[in-house]
Structure formats: C-alpha cells, structure tokens
Tab-separated table of C-alpha atoms and ligand atoms in Angstrom:
chain	number	residue	atom	x	y	z
A	206	MET	CA	-41.751	128.631	-27.393
A	207	TYR	CA	-39.998	130.536	-24.575
A	208	GLY	CA	-36.791	128.538	-25.106
A	209	THR	CA	-35.858	130.239	-28.374
A	210	PHE	CA	-37.073	133.648	-27.207
A	211	GLN	CA	-35.127	133.212	-23.962
A	212	LYS	CA	-31.986	132.432	-25.956
A	213	HIS	CA	-32.629	135.548	-28.062
A	214	LEU	CA	-32.949	137.760	-24.964
A	215	GLN	CA	-29.903	136.195	-23.308
A	216	ASP	CA	-27.823	136.936	-26.411
A	217	GLU	CA	-29.057	140.528	-26.608
A	218	LEU	CA	-28.421	141.155	-22.901
A	219	LYS	CA	-24.936	139.650	-23.212
A	220	ALA	CA	-24.220	141.931	-26.163
A	221	ILE	CA	-25.295	144.967	-24.103
A	222	GLU	CA	-23.047	143.868	-21.261
A	223	GLU	CA	-20.078	143.195	-23.542
A	224	ALA	CA	-20.470	146.619	-25.093
A	225	GLY	CA	-20.154	148.052	-21.566
A	226	LEU	CA	-23.652	149.538	-21.800
A	227	TYR	CA	-25.496	147.509	-19.189
A	228	LYS	CA	-27.331	149.891	-16.840
A	229	LYS	CA	-26.953	148.912	-13.200
A	230	GLU	CA	-28.976	150.481	-10.399
A	231	ARG	CA	-27.537	151.900	-7.204
A	232	ASN	CA	-29.327	150.713	-4.086
A	233	ILE	CA	-29.833	153.615	-1.706
A	234	ALA	CA	-30.760	152.818	1.897
A	235	SER	CA	-31.542	156.367	3.009
A	236	ALA	CA	-33.779	159.202	1.890
A	237	GLN	CA	-32.875	160.936	-1.357
A	238	SER	CA	-30.577	163.819	-0.428
A	239	ALA	CA	-27.246	165.537	-1.024
A	240	GLU	CA	-25.558	162.839	1.049
A	241	ILE	CA	-26.948	159.341	0.748
A	242	THR	CA	-26.281	156.056	2.530
A	243	LEU	CA	-25.904	152.938	0.434
A	244	GLN	CA	-26.982	149.408	1.313
A	245	ASP	CA	-23.524	148.474	2.628
A	246	GLY	CA	-23.633	151.431	5.050
A	247	SER	CA	-21.165	153.525	3.069
A	248	LYS	CA	-21.984	157.135	2.292
A	249	ALA	CA	-21.736	159.057	-0.962
A	250	LEU	CA	-22.283	162.622	-2.065
A	251	ASN	CA	-25.063	162.716	-4.613
A	252	PHE	CA	-24.619	164.766	-7.764
A	253	CYS	CA	-27.074	162.964	-10.039
A	254	ALA	CA	-30.605	163.497	-8.721
A	255	ASN	CA	-33.145	165.979	-10.101
A	256	ASN	CA	-33.644	167.101	-6.497
A	257	TYR	CA	-33.007	170.717	-7.485
A	258	LEU	CA	-34.613	172.367	-4.461
A	259	GLY	CA	-33.572	169.673	-1.999
A	260	LEU	CA	-37.220	168.921	-1.239
A	261	ALA	CA	-37.141	165.132	-1.664
A	262	ASP	CA	-36.779	164.610	2.109
A	263	ASN	CA	-38.169	167.963	3.222
A	264	PRO	CA	-39.873	167.535	6.641
A	265	ARG	CA	-42.690	169.937	5.773
A	266	LEU	CA	-43.554	167.983	2.625
A	267	VAL	CA	-43.362	164.691	4.499
A	268	ALA	CA	-45.721	166.103	7.145
A	269	ALA	CA	-48.127	167.429	4.486
A	270	ALA	CA	-48.112	164.038	2.740
A	271	GLU	CA	-48.797	162.285	6.077
A	272	LYS	CA	-51.645	164.664	6.857
A	273	ALA	CA	-53.246	164.193	3.420
A	274	MET	CA	-52.894	160.423	3.732
A	275	LYS	CA	-54.505	160.451	7.208
A	276	GLU	CA	-57.385	162.640	6.029
A	277	ARG	CA	-57.955	161.329	2.504
A	278	GLY	CA	-56.511	157.815	2.602
A	279	TYR	CA	-53.707	155.977	0.856
A	280	GLY	CA	-54.941	155.536	-2.704
A	281	MET	CA	-57.799	156.349	-5.024
A	282	SER	CA	-58.382	152.996	-6.773
A	283	SER	CA	-60.019	154.827	-9.627
A	284	VAL	CA	-59.326	156.971	-12.619
A	285	ARG	CA	-60.246	160.610	-12.215
A	286	PHE	CA	-63.510	160.669	-14.164
A	287	ILE	CA	-65.112	157.655	-12.521
A	288	CYS	CA	-64.545	158.304	-8.808
A	289	GLY	CA	-60.921	159.354	-8.472
A	290	THR	CA	-61.213	163.099	-8.000
A	291	GLN	CA	-60.885	164.620	-4.537
A	292	ASP	CA	-61.034	168.262	-3.512
A	293	ILE	CA	-57.230	168.277	-3.215
A	294	HIS	CA	-56.761	167.083	-6.808
A	295	LYS	CA	-58.794	170.051	-8.008
A	296	GLU	CA	-56.928	172.399	-5.656
A	297	LEU	CA	-53.573	171.155	-6.920
A	298	GLU	CA	-54.687	171.674	-10.531
A	299	LYS	CA	-55.707	175.214	-9.642
A	300	ALA	CA	-52.362	175.807	-7.904
A	301	ILE	CA	-50.453	174.552	-10.958
A	302	ALA	CA	-52.495	176.814	-13.261
A	303	ASP	CA	-51.765	179.769	-10.952
A	304	TYR	CA	-48.075	178.922	-10.966
A	305	PHE	CA	-47.903	179.014	-14.775
A	306	HIS	CA	-50.457	181.867	-15.193
A	307	THR	CA	-52.761	179.602	-17.227
A	308	ASP	CA	-56.499	178.872	-17.308
A	309	ASP	CA	-56.536	175.321	-15.984
A	310	ALA	CA	-54.432	172.202	-15.431
A	311	ILE	CA	-54.868	168.424	-15.609
A	312	LEU	CA	-52.905	165.918	-13.509
A	313	TYR	CA	-51.316	162.719	-14.804
A	314	ALA	CA	-49.466	159.880	-13.117
A	315	ALA	CA	-46.249	161.258	-14.637
A	316	CYS	CA	-45.054	163.843	-17.126
A	317	PHE	CA	-44.302	160.914	-19.418
A	318	ASP	CA	-48.063	160.374	-19.514
A	319	ALA	CA	-48.812	164.088	-19.872
A	320	ASN	CA	-46.619	164.201	-22.994
A	321	GLY	CA	-47.912	160.827	-24.182
A	322	GLY	CA	-51.494	162.027	-23.946
A	323	VAL	CA	-51.329	165.593	-25.197
A	324	PHE	CA	-51.000	165.392	-28.989
A	325	GLU	CA	-53.334	162.619	-30.098
A	326	PRO	CA	-56.550	164.176	-28.697
A	327	LEU	CA	-55.786	167.600	-30.198
A	328	LEU	CA	-54.264	167.061	-33.637
A	329	THR	CA	-54.885	164.939	-36.744
A	330	ALA	CA	-53.126	164.097	-40.020
A	331	GLU	CA	-54.026	167.559	-41.312
A	332	ASP	CA	-51.805	169.200	-38.661
A	333	ALA	CA	-48.087	169.665	-37.994
A	334	ILE	CA	-45.932	169.138	-34.907
A	335	ILE	CA	-42.603	170.950	-35.097
A	336	SER	CA	-40.322	169.477	-32.468
A	337	ASP	CA	-36.822	170.309	-31.175
A	338	SER	CA	-34.340	167.537	-31.990
A	339	LEU	CA	-33.269	167.252	-28.336
A	340	ASN	CA	-36.780	166.947	-26.923
A	341	HIS	CA	-37.406	164.384	-24.187
A	342	ALA	CA	-38.251	160.778	-25.084
A	343	SER	CA	-41.807	161.208	-23.778
A	344	ILE	CA	-42.461	164.030	-26.269
A	345	ILE	CA	-41.090	161.881	-29.066
A	346	ASP	CA	-43.365	159.003	-28.018
A	347	GLY	CA	-46.359	161.331	-27.673
A	348	VAL	CA	-45.770	162.622	-31.191
A	349	ARG	CA	-45.564	159.016	-32.451
A	350	LEU	CA	-49.016	158.289	-31.038
A	351	CYS	CA	-50.517	161.124	-33.062
A	352	LYS	CA	-51.143	161.175	-36.820
A	353	ALA	CA	-49.985	164.769	-37.306
A	354	GLN	CA	-47.087	165.426	-39.685
A	355	ARG	CA	-43.727	165.663	-37.954
A	356	PHE	CA	-41.046	168.257	-38.453
A	357	ARG	CA	-37.802	168.274	-36.474
A	358	TYR	CA	-35.568	171.307	-36.062
A	359	ALA	CA	-31.957	171.371	-34.832
A	360	ASN	CA	-31.661	172.070	-31.110
A	361	ALA	CA	-32.698	175.644	-30.276
A	362	ASP	CA	-31.832	176.633	-33.872
A	363	MET	CA	-34.220	179.442	-34.767
A	364	ALA	CA	-33.211	179.569	-38.438
A	365	ASP	CA	-34.008	175.878	-38.799
A	366	LEU	CA	-37.257	176.294	-36.857
A	367	GLU	CA	-38.262	179.071	-39.264
A	368	GLU	CA	-37.537	176.766	-42.239
A	369	LYS	CA	-39.711	174.031	-40.755
A	370	LEU	CA	-42.505	176.518	-40.025
A	371	LYS	CA	-42.428	177.587	-43.672
A	372	GLU	CA	-42.587	173.939	-44.781
A	373	ALA	CA	-45.573	173.369	-42.499
A	374	GLN	CA	-47.610	176.346	-43.714
A	375	ALA	CA	-49.970	174.158	-45.772
A	376	CYS	CA	-51.096	172.274	-42.662
A	377	ARG	CA	-54.312	173.173	-40.845
A	378	PHE	CA	-52.785	173.773	-37.391
A	379	ARG	CA	-49.131	173.967	-36.346
A	380	ILE	CA	-47.589	173.526	-32.894
A	381	ILE	CA	-43.977	174.110	-31.888
A	382	VAL	CA	-42.850	171.807	-29.070
A	383	THR	CA	-39.752	172.255	-26.940
A	384	ASP	CA	-38.208	171.292	-23.634
A	385	GLY	CA	-37.670	174.346	-21.419
A	386	VAL	CA	-34.252	173.141	-20.317
A	387	PHE	CA	-32.512	170.443	-22.355
A	388	SER	CA	-31.476	167.945	-19.738
A	389	MET	CA	-28.292	166.635	-21.313
A	390	ASP	CA	-26.734	169.942	-22.361
A	391	GLY	CA	-28.335	172.199	-19.766
A	392	ASN	CA	-29.204	174.931	-22.275
A	393	VAL	CA	-32.459	176.846	-22.111
A	394	ALA	CA	-34.926	177.073	-25.017
A	395	PRO	CA	-35.085	180.654	-26.387
A	396	MET	CA	-38.801	181.010	-25.600
A	397	ASP	CA	-39.080	184.673	-26.626
A	398	LYS	CA	-37.751	183.917	-30.114
A	399	ILE	CA	-39.835	180.752	-30.376
A	400	CYS	CA	-42.960	182.758	-29.507
A	401	ASP	CA	-42.020	185.453	-32.046
A	402	LEU	CA	-41.707	182.829	-34.802
A	403	ALA	CA	-44.939	181.172	-33.666
A	404	GLU	CA	-46.763	184.477	-34.088
A	405	LYS	CA	-45.144	185.149	-37.454
A	406	TYR	CA	-46.071	181.707	-38.831
A	407	ASP	CA	-49.350	181.204	-37.000
A	408	ALA	CA	-48.320	178.310	-34.769
A	409	MET	CA	-49.156	177.318	-31.199
A	410	VAL	CA	-46.401	176.809	-28.618
A	411	MET	CA	-45.893	173.998	-26.113
A	412	VAL	CA	-43.069	173.815	-23.580
A	413	ASP	CA	-42.143	170.990	-21.228
A	414	GLU	CA	-40.963	172.665	-18.024
A	415	SER	CA	-39.857	169.455	-16.276
A	416	HIS	CA	-36.257	170.577	-15.751
A	417	SER	CA	-36.970	174.315	-15.656
A	418	ALA	CA	-39.949	174.801	-13.323
A	419	GLY	CA	-38.719	175.563	-9.832
A	420	VAL	CA	-35.260	176.329	-11.206
A	421	VAL	CA	-35.047	178.844	-14.070
A	422	GLY	CA	-36.305	182.430	-14.044
A	423	PRO	CA	-36.068	185.274	-11.497
A	424	THR	CA	-38.321	183.425	-9.021
A	425	GLY	CA	-37.756	179.923	-10.401
A	426	HIS	CA	-41.073	179.676	-12.245
A	427	GLY	CA	-39.455	178.306	-15.402
A	428	VAL	CA	-38.582	179.464	-18.896
A	429	ALA	CA	-41.893	181.274	-19.426
A	430	GLU	CA	-40.939	183.540	-16.530
A	431	GLN	CA	-37.317	183.766	-17.652
A	432	PHE	CA	-38.364	185.145	-21.044
A	433	ASN	CA	-41.571	186.813	-19.850
A	434	CYS	CA	-43.647	184.723	-22.263
A	435	TYR	CA	-46.809	184.365	-20.191
A	436	GLY	CA	-49.883	184.486	-22.424
A	437	ARG	CA	-47.846	183.485	-25.488
A	438	ILE	CA	-47.492	179.776	-24.605
A	439	ASP	CA	-50.550	177.610	-25.199
A	440	ILE	CA	-49.519	174.407	-23.430
A	441	PHE	CA	-47.097	173.623	-20.601
A	442	THR	CA	-46.269	170.155	-19.363
A	443	GLY	CA	-44.220	169.366	-16.280
A	444	THR	CA	-43.418	166.895	-13.538
A	445	LEU	CA	-43.803	166.717	-9.781
A	446	GLY	CA	-40.889	164.265	-9.850
A	447	LYS	CA	-38.007	166.741	-9.994
A	448	ALA	CA	-37.739	170.122	-8.254
A	449	PHE	CA	-41.223	169.892	-6.712
A	450	GLY	CA	-40.476	167.239	-4.121
A	451	GLY	CA	-39.392	164.482	-6.480
A	452	ALA	CA	-42.180	162.007	-5.707
A	453	VAL	CA	-44.262	161.259	-8.788
A	454	GLY	CA	-46.916	162.932	-10.910
A	455	GLY	CA	-47.148	165.101	-13.980
A	456	PHE	CA	-49.386	167.757	-15.427
A	457	THR	CA	-50.468	169.639	-18.500
A	458	THR	CA	-51.577	173.231	-18.055
A	459	GLY	CA	-52.693	175.849	-20.534
A	460	ARG	CA	-55.703	177.221	-22.340
A	461	GLN	CA	-59.142	176.232	-21.056
A	462	GLU	CA	-60.475	174.399	-24.103
A	463	ILE	CA	-57.247	172.445	-24.508
A	464	ILE	CA	-57.422	171.185	-20.922
A	465	ASP	CA	-61.164	170.510	-21.307
A	466	MET	CA	-60.486	168.381	-24.403
A	467	LEU	CA	-57.674	166.458	-22.661
A	468	ARG	CA	-60.045	165.612	-19.802
A	469	GLN	CA	-62.444	164.141	-22.395
A	470	ARG	CA	-60.003	162.347	-24.673
A	471	SER	CA	-56.482	161.994	-23.254
A	472	ARG	CA	-55.877	158.272	-22.896
A	473	PRO	CA	-53.315	158.248	-20.040
A	474	TYR	CA	-55.804	160.395	-18.076
A	475	LEU	CA	-58.887	158.337	-18.904
A	476	PHE	CA	-57.315	154.924	-18.479
A	477	SER	CA	-54.783	155.328	-15.655
A	478	ASN	CA	-55.150	155.744	-11.920
A	479	SER	CA	-55.549	159.021	-10.090
A	480	ILE	CA	-52.492	160.280	-8.203
A	481	PRO	CA	-52.609	159.391	-4.478
A	482	PRO	CA	-53.903	161.968	-1.976
A	483	MET	CA	-50.508	162.382	-0.312
A	484	ILE	CA	-48.991	163.587	-3.595
A	485	ALA	CA	-51.763	166.128	-4.073
A	486	GLY	CA	-51.494	167.217	-0.425
A	487	ALA	CA	-47.725	167.635	-0.508
A	488	GLY	CA	-47.851	169.449	-3.847
A	489	LEU	CA	-50.351	171.879	-2.375
A	490	GLU	CA	-48.218	172.455	0.708
A	491	LEU	CA	-45.445	173.950	-1.419
A	492	HIS	CA	-47.788	176.336	-3.144
A	493	ASP	CA	-49.859	177.226	-0.092
A	494	ARG	CA	-46.814	178.149	1.949
A	495	LEU	CA	-45.576	180.455	-0.764
A	496	VAL	CA	-48.975	182.115	-1.233
A	497	GLU	CA	-49.344	182.454	2.545
A	498	ASN	CA	-45.927	184.082	2.772
A	499	VAL	CA	-46.676	186.519	-0.041
A	500	ASN	CA	-50.042	187.475	1.460
A	501	TYR	CA	-48.657	187.781	4.973
A	502	PHE	CA	-45.778	189.984	3.857
A	503	ARG	CA	-47.933	192.154	1.606
A	504	ASP	CA	-50.663	192.686	4.206
A	505	LYS	CA	-48.228	193.597	7.004
A	506	MET	CA	-46.280	195.943	4.744
A	507	MET	CA	-49.446	197.697	3.573
A	508	ALA	CA	-50.709	197.998	7.132
A	509	ALA	CA	-47.391	199.659	8.026
A	510	GLY	CA	-48.074	202.257	5.325
A	511	PHE	CA	-45.885	201.042	2.457
A	512	ASP	CA	-47.037	201.405	-1.127
A	513	ILE	CA	-47.064	197.863	-2.593
A	514	LYS	CA	-47.854	197.059	-6.222
A	515	PRO	CA	-50.612	194.480	-6.738
A	516	THR	CA	-48.852	191.131	-7.228
A	517	GLN	CA	-49.842	187.805	-8.817
A	518	SER	CA	-46.532	186.162	-8.083
A	519	ALA	CA	-43.872	185.736	-5.424
A	520	ILE	CA	-42.565	189.221	-6.236
A	521	CYS	CA	-43.597	192.142	-4.054
A	522	ALA	CA	-42.602	195.597	-5.309
A	523	VAL	CA	-42.250	198.144	-2.489
A	524	MET	CA	-42.619	201.447	-4.321
A	525	LEU	CA	-40.284	204.311	-3.393
A	526	TYR	CA	-40.368	206.178	-6.761
A	527	ASP	CA	-37.023	207.940	-6.116
A	528	ALA	CA	-33.909	206.209	-7.546
A	529	PRO	CA	-31.242	207.344	-5.010
A	530	LEU	CA	-33.685	206.617	-2.174
A	531	SER	CA	-34.127	203.050	-3.459
A	532	GLN	CA	-30.363	202.505	-3.279
A	533	LYS	CA	-30.010	204.050	0.179
A	534	PHE	CA	-32.969	202.008	1.384
A	535	ALA	CA	-31.506	198.708	0.126
A	536	ALA	CA	-28.101	199.524	1.701
A	537	LYS	CA	-29.702	200.207	5.076
A	538	MET	CA	-31.714	196.986	4.825
A	539	ALA	CA	-28.447	195.081	4.298
A	540	GLU	CA	-27.140	196.618	7.548
A	541	GLU	CA	-30.200	195.099	9.223
A	542	GLY	CA	-29.260	191.707	7.769
A	543	ILE	CA	-31.919	191.719	5.046
A	544	PHE	CA	-30.839	191.419	1.434
A	545	VAL	CA	-33.158	193.157	-1.028
A	546	THR	CA	-32.397	195.035	-4.233
A	547	GLY	CA	-33.423	198.542	-5.239
A	548	PHE	CA	-34.351	198.898	-8.928
A	549	TYR	CA	-34.562	202.119	-10.921
A	550	TYR	CA	-34.522	203.311	-14.538
A	551	PRO	CA	-33.896	201.687	-17.052
A	552	VAL	CA	-34.797	198.405	-15.324
A	553	VAL	CA	-38.137	199.969	-14.352
A	554	PRO	CA	-39.775	203.129	-15.827
A	555	LYS	CA	-38.469	206.567	-14.779
A	556	GLY	CA	-39.871	207.756	-11.465
A	557	GLN	CA	-40.904	204.170	-10.573
A	558	ALA	CA	-37.929	203.170	-8.404
A	559	ARG	CA	-38.680	200.411	-5.958
A	560	ILE	CA	-37.379	197.657	-3.714
A	561	ARG	CA	-38.168	194.274	-5.178
A	562	VAL	CA	-38.852	191.636	-2.532
A	563	GLN	CA	-38.912	187.984	-3.590
A	564	LEU	CA	-40.748	185.671	-1.249
A	565	SER	CA	-40.000	181.972	-0.967
A	566	ALA	CA	-41.763	178.944	0.474
A	567	ALA	CA	-38.564	178.481	2.496
A	568	HIS	CA	-39.142	181.699	4.480
A	569	LYS	CA	-40.412	181.043	7.986
A	570	LYS	CA	-42.711	183.476	9.808
A	571	GLU	CA	-39.776	184.697	11.925
A	572	HIS	CA	-37.915	185.575	8.723
A	573	LEU	CA	-40.851	187.536	7.380
A	574	ASP	CA	-41.365	189.355	10.695
A	575	LYS	CA	-37.704	190.281	10.838
A	576	ALA	CA	-37.792	191.633	7.275
A	577	ILE	CA	-40.981	193.606	7.922
A	578	ALA	CA	-39.542	195.093	11.152
A	579	ALA	CA	-36.418	196.172	9.238
A	580	PHE	CA	-38.538	197.731	6.483
A	581	ILE	CA	-40.465	199.715	9.073
A	582	LYS	CA	-37.287	200.845	10.883
A	583	VAL	CA	-35.533	201.957	7.681
A	584	GLY	CA	-38.768	203.422	6.301
A	585	LYS	CA	-39.034	205.673	9.340
A	586	GLU	CA	-35.338	206.632	9.263
A	587	LEU	CA	-35.567	207.669	5.615
A	588	GLY	CA	-38.911	209.428	5.962
A	589	VAL	CA	-40.819	206.975	3.766
A	590	LEU	CA	-43.100	206.172	6.697
A	591	LYS	CA	-44.368	208.808	9.066
B	1608	LIG	C1	-38.099	163.992	-16.494
B	1608	LIG	C2	-38.805	164.460	-17.685
B	1608	LIG	C3	-40.033	163.927	-18.063
B	1608	LIG	C4	-40.648	162.746	-17.346
B	1608	LIG	O1	-41.199	163.126	-16.135
B	1608	LIG	P1	-41.871	162.006	-15.205
B	1608	LIG	O2	-42.867	162.768	-14.392
B	1608	LIG	O3	-40.771	161.402	-14.406
B	1608	LIG	O4	-42.515	161.031	-16.123
B	1608	LIG	C5	-40.697	164.473	-19.141
B	1608	LIG	N1	-40.160	165.499	-19.845
B	1608	LIG	C6	-38.959	166.019	-19.533
B	1608	LIG	C7	-38.413	167.153	-20.334
B	1608	LIG	C8	-38.242	165.516	-18.444
B	1608	LIG	O5	-37.060	166.028	-18.144
C-alpha cells in the first residue's frame, strides 16, 4: 500500500518545492537571542523571534527553571486532574489571573491547545461564534471543533462586526473572538469598540493575547490594559511561548464558571500532559519579581511619608495633588537620574496631580533603592516630606 501513497507524497512535496514554497528550518547552535550562532559557527542578527522582552535566555529565568526542576523534578507524567497538579501549577494559574485581572486561569501545553479546547465545552449548535477574519489558526481550528454557528467579520472592521452581530441575534449565546495583536499586520484589535458592540448586542468577548501580553499597553499587560477593558472581557487566552520567556505553555483565563467548566470538559486539558515544573517555576519567577518590586517600592515610599494610591498593578501613583508641583518634582527627579512623569488635569482629575511610577521585573533592588532615595531627597527639598 505505502508504494502508491509514497509516490503521492513525493509528488506533492516536489510540487511545493517547485513552487518555491518549501519551508526549511534554520539550525541554531546557541541560545535564542538578538544575536545567534548557527551550526557552521557563523553569527546572525535575529529579527524573527517572538522574544519580545528578550527573556528567552534570561539568567534569572534559567535559574528559576533549574530551581523548580531540582525541587519538583523534570516532568509530571500525568494530566492535571489525575496526579499532574503541583503547588506551582496552581500558583502560576493564580499569577496569570492576577495579571489579567480575572477570576481564575487554566494552563495548557500550548496556546494552540487553549484555543483548541475553549469553544467546544462551552457552546453548542444553538450558539454563535463571531470571529475576526485574521484570527490565528488555532482559533480557527478551535471553532471547527465546536458545533456553534460561525460568523466571520473583516479584520478589525467594526461595521462588519455589527452586521454579523445582528445576523446572530437569533442564537442563544454569542461570543466575539479576536486576536489582541494581529501577527502578520501588527495592528491592534479595537477592544473598547468591540466591548461596546458586545454590550449593545448581548455578546461575550474573547481575546487571544499571545502577541500582545507583555508588549502592548502602558505597562505591557496587553490590549485589555491598552483600552482599559478589564471586566468587559470574558475570556483571555495566551502563550508562555512568546514574550514570557518563550519556552512553551498556554493558558485560558477569565470568569470563574468558564474556567471551572474548562477544567471539567476541555479535551486538550483532560487528555494531555501537565506542563513541566520548570515552566511553572520560571513563569512564576517573572510575576513574583514584579510583585516583590511593587511591594518593596510601595512599602518604602509609604514609610518615608509619601501618599501612595492603593495599587493592583505595576503602577504606583505618588500623590502630590498640585499640578505645578508634579512637574517640578519630575524635573528634579530627572536631575537625580530617575525618569518619572508627573500627570495632572485632564489626564487625571483636577487637584489629583501625581507622579506615576511604573515598576518592572527588570528593576534590581539597587535601582529601587536609588529611586526611593531620590524621591526622599526631592520630597524634602520641595516640602512634600517634613
Ligand atoms: C503564537 C500564537 C498562538 C500559539 O501559541 P503556542 O503557545 O505556541 O501554541 C496562538 N494564538 C496566537 C494569536 C498566537 O500568536
């Protein structure tokens, strides 16, 4: 039998090659980075990885992965619900939910699996999925695995989306699905407008933040942050294989009952192996360092006598209330070698001028101490601190 099938494959492969469409792989003999070494020893500058934050060979992540592997082993040899859940898997899910301001999260081996396993457990033939025409292949495949009716709207075209929402009004439930950033064009989905239409036509919203999380938005939290759409998006999916270290792993995060149902019924979760401890450990390292930095900065600043707004993110607002003072303060901080920005009306309400400080996982303790010392020095000079 194989003889004729072999001939068939050989012909097809030859046709691909003759059309100039045969995909060849580059063999890299170094870590993934901005500059890579190839197998023949030559070097190349790399402009085609999704290594947006340069974390793929980050020593801190490597150390966190090593530590998790030493403490929790190499692999899980089980799916999550049988005996594949460790404390660090739960902690990583919590960290992902915190990151996206959602109720809960569920890990998958890849975002391809997250998208493949999200629709079928939630929707039936009575329902409608309204999908952007440029959505990722894994969303398209996930939709195919589900019996819901399909509607496709032109890329980021809100008039067309509205048409499709009208057409889908007879269905029981509707969900709009979009990539956050469209990876081939680089445009961002207009989440605020999508959420407005979703409310108008009684639809849920799902966004795949694979290319946007860690990249887009004032602190890189993705398109939900960019358009301030927290609480209006029901489901997020994303990958650990791009900005967040680039290893492997995916997730779905969102409303509690949705995540609960996926844990019961999502096939790539139920029938595929748990992510290895080192991935969970390294993923947590990123988040922990950021949270540690935010807490450290906030606590020291409050102890020094500054008025800090309660924060749930990497943003720390140092309240000064007076607009000219906020500008003078920021200018003096720059003289100390610390870049921060003073914001006043109309960016913030009248009489609520402030310095906005954005913390990063990349800040080392020395950086934070230097910034805090400068805040205290300038605070005293300008009479903010006594
Ligand atoms: C890369 C990508 C995926 C696949 O992520 P993996 O974790 O590598 O499977 C899914 N959706 C979008 C939008 C992507 O860009």
